[in-house]
mmCIF file of C-alpha atoms in Angstrom:
data_model
loop_
_atom_site.group_PDB
_atom_site.id
_atom_site.type_symbol
_atom_site.label_atom_id
_atom_site.label_comp_id
_atom_site.label_asym_id
_atom_site.label_seq_id
_atom_site.Cartn_x
_atom_site.Cartn_y
_atom_site.Cartn_z
ATOM 1 C CA MET K 17 70.024 -70.464 70.167
ATOM 2 C CA ALA K 18 72.342 -73.176 68.095
ATOM 3 C CA PHE K 19 74.230 -72.598 65.018
ATOM 4 C CA PHE K 20 76.092 -75.137 62.211
ATOM 5 C CA ASN K 21 77.490 -74.774 59.004
ATOM 6 C CA PHE K 22 75.849 -75.287 55.682
ATOM 7 C CA ASN K 23 76.592 -74.539 52.415
ATOM 8 C CA GLY K 24 78.981 -71.620 53.183
ATOM 9 C CA SER K 25 75.922 -69.592 55.605
ATOM 10 C CA GLN K 26 75.943 -70.072 59.367
ATOM 11 C CA LEU K 27 72.359 -70.849 60.219
ATOM 12 C CA SER K 28 70.368 -70.571 63.387
ATOM 13 C CA TYR K 29 68.120 -72.934 64.890
ATOM 14 C CA GLN K 30 66.226 -73.623 68.812
ATOM 15 C CA THR K 31 65.065 -77.108 69.987
ATOM 16 C CA PHE K 32 62.376 -77.209 72.858
ATOM 17 C CA GLY K 33 60.673 -79.857 74.061
ATOM 18 C CA ASN K 34 61.281 -83.940 75.726
ATOM 19 C CA PRO K 35 63.661 -85.516 71.981
ATOM 20 C CA SER K 36 61.336 -88.490 72.108
ATOM 21 C CA ASN K 37 57.720 -86.447 71.629
ATOM 22 C CA PRO K 38 57.210 -85.917 68.084
ATOM 23 C CA ALA K 39 58.940 -83.520 65.841
ATOM 24 C CA LEU K 40 57.619 -80.416 64.717
ATOM 25 C CA LEU K 41 59.041 -77.854 62.524
ATOM 26 C CA LEU K 42 57.682 -74.401 62.344
ATOM 27 C CA LEU K 43 58.648 -72.389 59.351
ATOM 28 C CA HIS K 44 58.730 -68.359 59.498
ATOM 29 C CA GLY K 45 57.102 -66.064 56.564
ATOM 30 C CA ASN K 46 59.109 -63.404 54.815
ATOM 31 C CA ASN K 47 60.598 -61.053 56.323
ATOM 32 C CA GLY K 48 60.676 -63.085 60.167
ATOM 33 C CA SER K 49 62.742 -65.404 62.288
ATOM 34 C CA GLN K 50 61.668 -68.257 64.529
ATOM 35 C CA HIS K 51 61.371 -65.252 66.923
ATOM 36 C CA ASP K 52 57.588 -65.168 65.987
ATOM 37 C CA PHE K 53 56.666 -68.625 67.041
ATOM 38 C CA LYS K 54 57.501 -67.145 70.254
ATOM 39 C CA ARG K 55 54.545 -67.452 71.799
ATOM 40 C CA HIS K 56 53.309 -70.845 70.223
ATOM 41 C CA VAL K 57 55.769 -72.615 71.387
ATOM 42 C CA THR K 58 54.885 -72.527 75.040
ATOM 43 C CA TYR K 59 51.175 -74.456 73.525
ATOM 44 C CA LEU K 60 53.657 -76.984 71.622
ATOM 45 C CA VAL K 61 56.065 -78.195 73.831
ATOM 46 C CA PRO K 62 53.858 -80.533 76.307
ATOM 47 C CA ASP K 63 53.562 -82.529 72.774
ATOM 48 C CA PHE K 64 56.077 -82.230 70.624
ATOM 49 C CA TYR K 65 59.844 -81.643 70.508
ATOM 50 C CA VAL K 66 59.688 -78.269 68.696
ATOM 51 C CA ILE K 67 62.159 -76.989 66.224
ATOM 52 C CA THR K 68 62.138 -73.141 64.933
ATOM 53 C CA GLN K 69 64.981 -71.992 62.816
ATOM 54 C CA ASP K 70 66.036 -68.767 61.221
ATOM 55 C CA ALA K 71 66.323 -69.009 57.207
ATOM 56 C CA ARG K 72 69.127 -68.406 55.708
ATOM 57 C CA GLY K 73 69.419 -64.693 55.311
ATOM 58 C CA HIS K 74 66.650 -64.246 58.116
ATOM 59 C CA GLY K 75 67.410 -63.284 61.937
ATOM 60 C CA GLN K 76 70.590 -64.643 62.702
ATOM 61 C CA SER K 77 71.345 -66.591 60.261
ATOM 62 C CA THR K 78 73.587 -65.578 57.415
ATOM 63 C CA SER K 79 73.665 -65.732 53.661
ATOM 64 C CA ASN K 80 76.828 -66.156 51.416
ATOM 65 C CA THR K 81 74.454 -65.419 48.374
ATOM 66 C CA ASP K 82 72.522 -62.401 47.142
ATOM 67 C CA HIS K 83 69.587 -64.273 45.765
ATOM 68 C CA LEU K 84 67.439 -67.023 47.706
ATOM 69 C CA THR K 85 65.859 -69.407 46.260
ATOM 70 C CA TYR K 86 62.680 -71.700 47.767
ATOM 71 C CA SER K 87 65.052 -75.003 47.009
ATOM 72 C CA LEU K 88 67.977 -73.427 48.487
ATOM 73 C CA LEU K 89 66.282 -73.049 51.747
ATOM 74 C CA ALA K 90 64.631 -76.275 51.128
ATOM 75 C CA GLN K 91 68.713 -77.528 51.428
ATOM 76 C CA ASP K 92 69.004 -75.815 54.511
ATOM 77 C CA VAL K 93 66.510 -77.419 56.060
ATOM 78 C CA GLU K 94 67.456 -80.879 55.163
ATOM 79 C CA ALA K 95 70.619 -79.843 56.439
ATOM 80 C CA LEU K 96 69.010 -78.910 59.922
ATOM 81 C CA ARG K 97 66.884 -82.195 60.078
ATOM 82 C CA GLN K 98 70.657 -84.031 59.127
ATOM 83 C CA GLU K 99 72.217 -81.914 61.592
ATOM 84 C CA LEU K 100 69.610 -83.378 64.591
ATOM 85 C CA HIS K 101 69.115 -87.001 63.443
ATOM 86 C CA ILE K 102 65.607 -86.736 63.091
ATOM 87 C CA THR K 103 63.869 -89.583 61.142
ATOM 88 C CA HIS K 104 60.608 -87.664 60.352
ATOM 89 C CA TRP K 105 58.698 -84.033 61.052
ATOM 90 C CA HIS K 106 55.363 -82.808 61.085
ATOM 91 C CA ILE K 107 55.567 -79.269 59.256
ATOM 92 C CA VAL K 108 54.061 -75.792 60.147
ATOM 93 C CA GLY K 109 55.295 -73.035 57.811
ATOM 94 C CA TYR K 110 53.549 -69.362 57.669
ATOM 95 C CA SER K 111 53.266 -67.567 54.587
ATOM 96 C CA ASP K 112 56.753 -67.926 52.285
ATOM 97 C CA GLY K 113 57.349 -70.748 55.298
ATOM 98 C CA ALA K 114 54.481 -73.315 53.535
ATOM 99 C CA ASN K 115 55.786 -72.459 50.507
ATOM 100 C CA LEU K 116 59.137 -73.637 51.914
ATOM 101 C CA ALA K 117 57.265 -76.702 53.459
ATOM 102 C CA LEU K 118 55.866 -77.894 50.294
ATOM 103 C CA ARG K 119 58.907 -77.654 48.617
ATOM 104 C CA TYR K 120 61.265 -79.359 50.725
ATOM 105 C CA THR K 121 58.360 -82.010 50.758
ATOM 106 C CA LEU K 122 58.410 -82.603 46.995
ATOM 107 C CA ASP K 123 62.636 -82.121 46.660
ATOM 108 C CA PHE K 124 63.193 -84.385 50.091
ATOM 109 C CA PRO K 125 60.089 -87.148 50.728
ATOM 110 C CA GLY K 126 60.164 -89.303 53.197
ATOM 111 C CA HIS K 127 60.439 -87.476 55.673
ATOM 112 C CA THR K 128 57.225 -84.932 56.258
ATOM 113 C CA ASP K 129 54.265 -86.408 58.073
ATOM 114 C CA THR K 130 51.374 -84.059 58.456
ATOM 115 C CA MET K 131 51.983 -80.447 56.916
ATOM 116 C CA VAL K 132 49.864 -76.705 58.607
ATOM 117 C CA LEU K 133 50.102 -74.388 55.568
ATOM 118 C CA ASN K 134 49.149 -71.337 56.647
ATOM 119 C CA ALA K 135 48.658 -68.598 54.006
ATOM 120 C CA PRO K 136 51.199 -70.443 51.278
ATOM 121 C CA ASN K 137 51.068 -68.479 47.832
ATOM 122 C CA LEU K 138 52.822 -70.607 44.335
ATOM 123 C CA THR K 139 52.170 -67.686 42.166
ATOM 124 C CA LEU K 140 52.063 -64.119 42.622
ATOM 125 C CA SER K 141 48.464 -63.949 41.099
ATOM 126 C CA GLY K 142 47.462 -65.835 44.247
ATOM 127 C CA VAL K 143 48.287 -62.680 46.207
ATOM 128 C CA GLN K 144 45.778 -59.153 46.243
ATOM 129 C CA ALA K 145 46.384 -56.859 43.653
ATOM 130 C CA PRO K 146 46.865 -53.848 46.535
ATOM 131 C CA VAL K 147 49.556 -56.591 48.105
ATOM 132 C CA MET K 148 51.767 -57.176 45.432
ATOM 133 C CA ALA K 149 51.665 -53.137 44.011
ATOM 134 C CA LEU K 150 52.381 -52.309 48.481
ATOM 135 C CA ALA K 151 55.409 -55.030 47.865
ATOM 136 C CA THR K 152 56.475 -53.642 44.729
ATOM 137 C CA GLY K 153 57.224 -50.127 46.145
ATOM 138 C CA ILE K 154 59.063 -51.701 49.002
ATOM 139 C CA ASP K 155 61.123 -54.009 47.030
ATOM 140 C CA TRP K 156 61.677 -50.491 44.421
ATOM 141 C CA LEU K 157 62.889 -48.780 47.629
ATOM 142 C CA LEU K 158 65.413 -51.232 49.001
ATOM 143 C CA ARG K 159 66.534 -52.148 46.071
ATOM 144 C CA ARG K 160 68.356 -48.642 45.756
ATOM 145 C CA THR K 161 68.930 -48.265 49.354
ATOM 146 C CA ARG K 162 70.591 -51.792 49.852
ATOM 147 C CA TYR K 163 73.941 -50.507 50.464
ATOM 148 C CA MET K 164 73.657 -48.311 53.288
ATOM 149 C CA SER K 165 73.411 -50.412 56.112
ATOM 150 C CA LYS K 166 73.643 -54.571 56.515
ATOM 151 C CA PHE K 167 69.970 -54.255 57.661
ATOM 152 C CA LEU K 168 68.692 -52.686 54.744
ATOM 153 C CA HIS K 169 70.730 -55.170 52.320
ATOM 154 C CA ALA K 170 69.072 -58.147 54.535
ATOM 155 C CA ARG K 171 65.273 -57.004 54.098
ATOM 156 C CA TRP K 172 66.263 -56.309 50.400
ATOM 157 C CA LEU K 173 67.109 -59.778 50.394
ATOM 158 C CA GLN K 174 64.581 -61.011 51.804
ATOM 159 C CA THR K 175 61.944 -59.206 49.816
ATOM 160 C CA GLN K 176 63.318 -60.832 46.935
ATOM 161 C CA LEU K 177 61.957 -63.580 48.093
ATOM 162 C CA MET K 178 58.402 -62.662 47.756
ATOM 163 C CA PHE K 179 58.564 -62.862 44.259
ATOM 164 C CA GLU K 180 60.928 -66.212 43.514
ATOM 165 C CA SER K 181 58.939 -68.398 42.835
ATOM 166 C CA PRO K 182 58.899 -71.635 44.497
ATOM 167 C CA HIS K 183 58.037 -73.588 41.217
ATOM 168 C CA ILE K 184 55.283 -75.756 42.257
ATOM 169 C CA SER K 185 52.690 -77.043 39.565
ATOM 170 C CA LYS K 186 49.250 -77.849 40.471
ATOM 171 C CA ALA K 187 50.788 -81.629 39.238
ATOM 172 C CA ASP K 188 53.587 -81.481 41.953
ATOM 173 C CA LEU K 189 50.612 -80.897 44.376
ATOM 174 C CA ARG K 190 49.350 -84.172 43.248
ATOM 175 C CA LEU K 191 52.566 -85.653 43.983
ATOM 176 C CA VAL K 192 52.058 -84.873 47.748
ATOM 177 C CA PRO K 193 50.818 -87.752 50.042
ATOM 178 C CA ASN K 194 50.892 -86.454 53.419
ATOM 179 C CA ARG K 195 47.584 -85.159 54.898
ATOM 180 C CA THR K 196 47.874 -81.431 54.595
ATOM 181 C CA LEU K 197 45.613 -78.396 56.340
ATOM 182 C CA VAL K 198 45.568 -75.249 54.201
ATOM 183 C CA LEU K 199 44.886 -73.066 56.793
ATOM 184 C CA VAL K 200 43.685 -69.121 55.669
ATOM 185 C CA GLY K 201 42.061 -66.107 57.665
ATOM 186 C CA GLN K 202 38.951 -65.243 56.235
ATOM 187 C CA PHE K 203 40.314 -61.751 55.463
ATOM 188 C CA ASP K 204 43.832 -62.857 53.796
ATOM 189 C CA PHE K 205 45.470 -60.635 51.529
ATOM 190 C CA ILE K 206 45.833 -64.486 49.582
ATOM 191 C CA LYS K 207 43.109 -65.466 47.246
ATOM 192 C CA ARG K 208 40.334 -67.358 48.259
ATOM 193 C CA GLN K 209 40.559 -69.066 45.182
ATOM 194 C CA HIS K 210 43.986 -69.652 45.316
ATOM 195 C CA SER K 211 43.664 -71.397 48.389
ATOM 196 C CA GLU K 212 41.345 -74.104 47.458
ATOM 197 C CA ASN K 213 43.136 -74.691 44.270
ATOM 198 C CA ILE K 214 46.222 -75.401 46.241
ATOM 199 C CA ALA K 215 44.122 -77.673 48.803
ATOM 200 C CA ASN K 216 42.071 -79.426 46.449
ATOM 201 C CA SER K 217 45.169 -80.209 44.331
ATOM 202 C CA LEU K 218 46.772 -82.299 47.148
ATOM 203 C CA PRO K 219 45.741 -85.975 47.372
ATOM 204 C CA ASN K 220 45.184 -85.809 50.915
ATOM 205 C CA GLY K 221 44.524 -81.888 51.503
ATOM 206 C CA GLN K 222 41.560 -79.865 53.497
ATOM 207 C CA LEU K 223 40.663 -76.107 53.189
ATOM 208 C CA MET K 224 40.462 -74.500 56.547
ATOM 209 C CA VAL K 225 38.954 -70.801 56.610
ATOM 210 C CA VAL K 226 39.234 -69.087 59.804
ATOM 211 C CA LYS K 227 36.276 -65.901 60.484
ATOM 212 C CA PHE K 228 37.262 -63.270 61.253
ATOM 213 C CA ARG K 229 41.349 -63.263 60.921
ATOM 214 C CA SER K 230 43.810 -62.252 57.993
ATOM 215 C CA HIS K 231 46.705 -62.753 56.868
ATOM 216 C CA LEU K 232 48.050 -61.987 60.274
ATOM 217 C CA PHE K 233 46.451 -64.454 61.718
ATOM 218 C CA ILE K 234 49.136 -65.984 63.776
ATOM 219 C CA GLN K 235 50.961 -62.865 65.498
ATOM 220 C CA VAL K 236 47.462 -62.063 66.709
ATOM 221 C CA SER K 237 46.237 -65.104 67.913
ATOM 222 C CA PRO K 238 48.619 -67.431 68.616
ATOM 223 C CA HIS K 239 46.417 -69.884 71.613
ATOM 224 C CA ALA K 240 43.827 -70.022 68.497
ATOM 225 C CA PHE K 241 46.578 -71.322 65.918
ATOM 226 C CA THR K 242 48.489 -73.659 67.815
ATOM 227 C CA LYS K 243 45.302 -75.759 69.203
ATOM 228 C CA ILE K 244 44.014 -75.739 65.208
ATOM 229 C CA VAL K 245 47.358 -77.271 64.975
ATOM 230 C CA ARG K 246 47.508 -79.316 67.743
ATOM 231 C CA GLN K 247 43.820 -80.902 67.109
ATOM 232 C CA PHE K 248 45.210 -81.719 63.607
ATOM 233 C CA ILE K 249 48.325 -83.171 64.546
ATOM 234 C CA LYS K 250 47.147 -84.881 67.290
ATOM 235 C CA GLU K 251 44.140 -86.132 65.579
ATOM 236 C CA LEU K 252 46.167 -88.069 62.767
ATOM 237 C CA PHE K 253 49.120 -89.621 64.808
ATOM 238 C CA ILE K 254 49.159 -88.771 68.483
#
């Protein structure tokens, strides 16, 4: 595991495979870390130079602020690209990581090739009501206990990001030229119409609904997930 300092924080990342292969950045979801992709890397390194990171305030990465925003996290991603001297890369984002992939591509155009967005949500209205109720309850509890330990404080900081909008409109989506796969499980807690709206608003977007899968598709079926990723990117560029 490697670290670099940027904007007052220490950010953690890892690289896998041959640097001469196409670069592939994996962005984890809320309350997650790059460790979430441990099983995926094995399936991806034959074709890609794989990069994982702990987002600011997640995993081994520190944060010098008590308020995370997608714009701030996008700056961190760009700093990582420069740290690794990568001119362009493919990006796979899971949940909040998918939101971040879109924010990054809008804020720093010209460096992203293709994107695979697993269960993005651009507004809270895109999330099923029971899940939002649960998240609100967890946030309420963490807000009141966050000073009891560094772990609870970090969890509160991460959970806050669930309620932070990436500030991406349909008009913004129309400005994203990249070939993009919006990937969602049949039983995902992201509303189907919300996923359809994102895919349809992207000029080169397409939607794939994976049968019998939930929001945890990436965790419970890493081989099936990476097979979809590899096929989508390889058909276009490799």
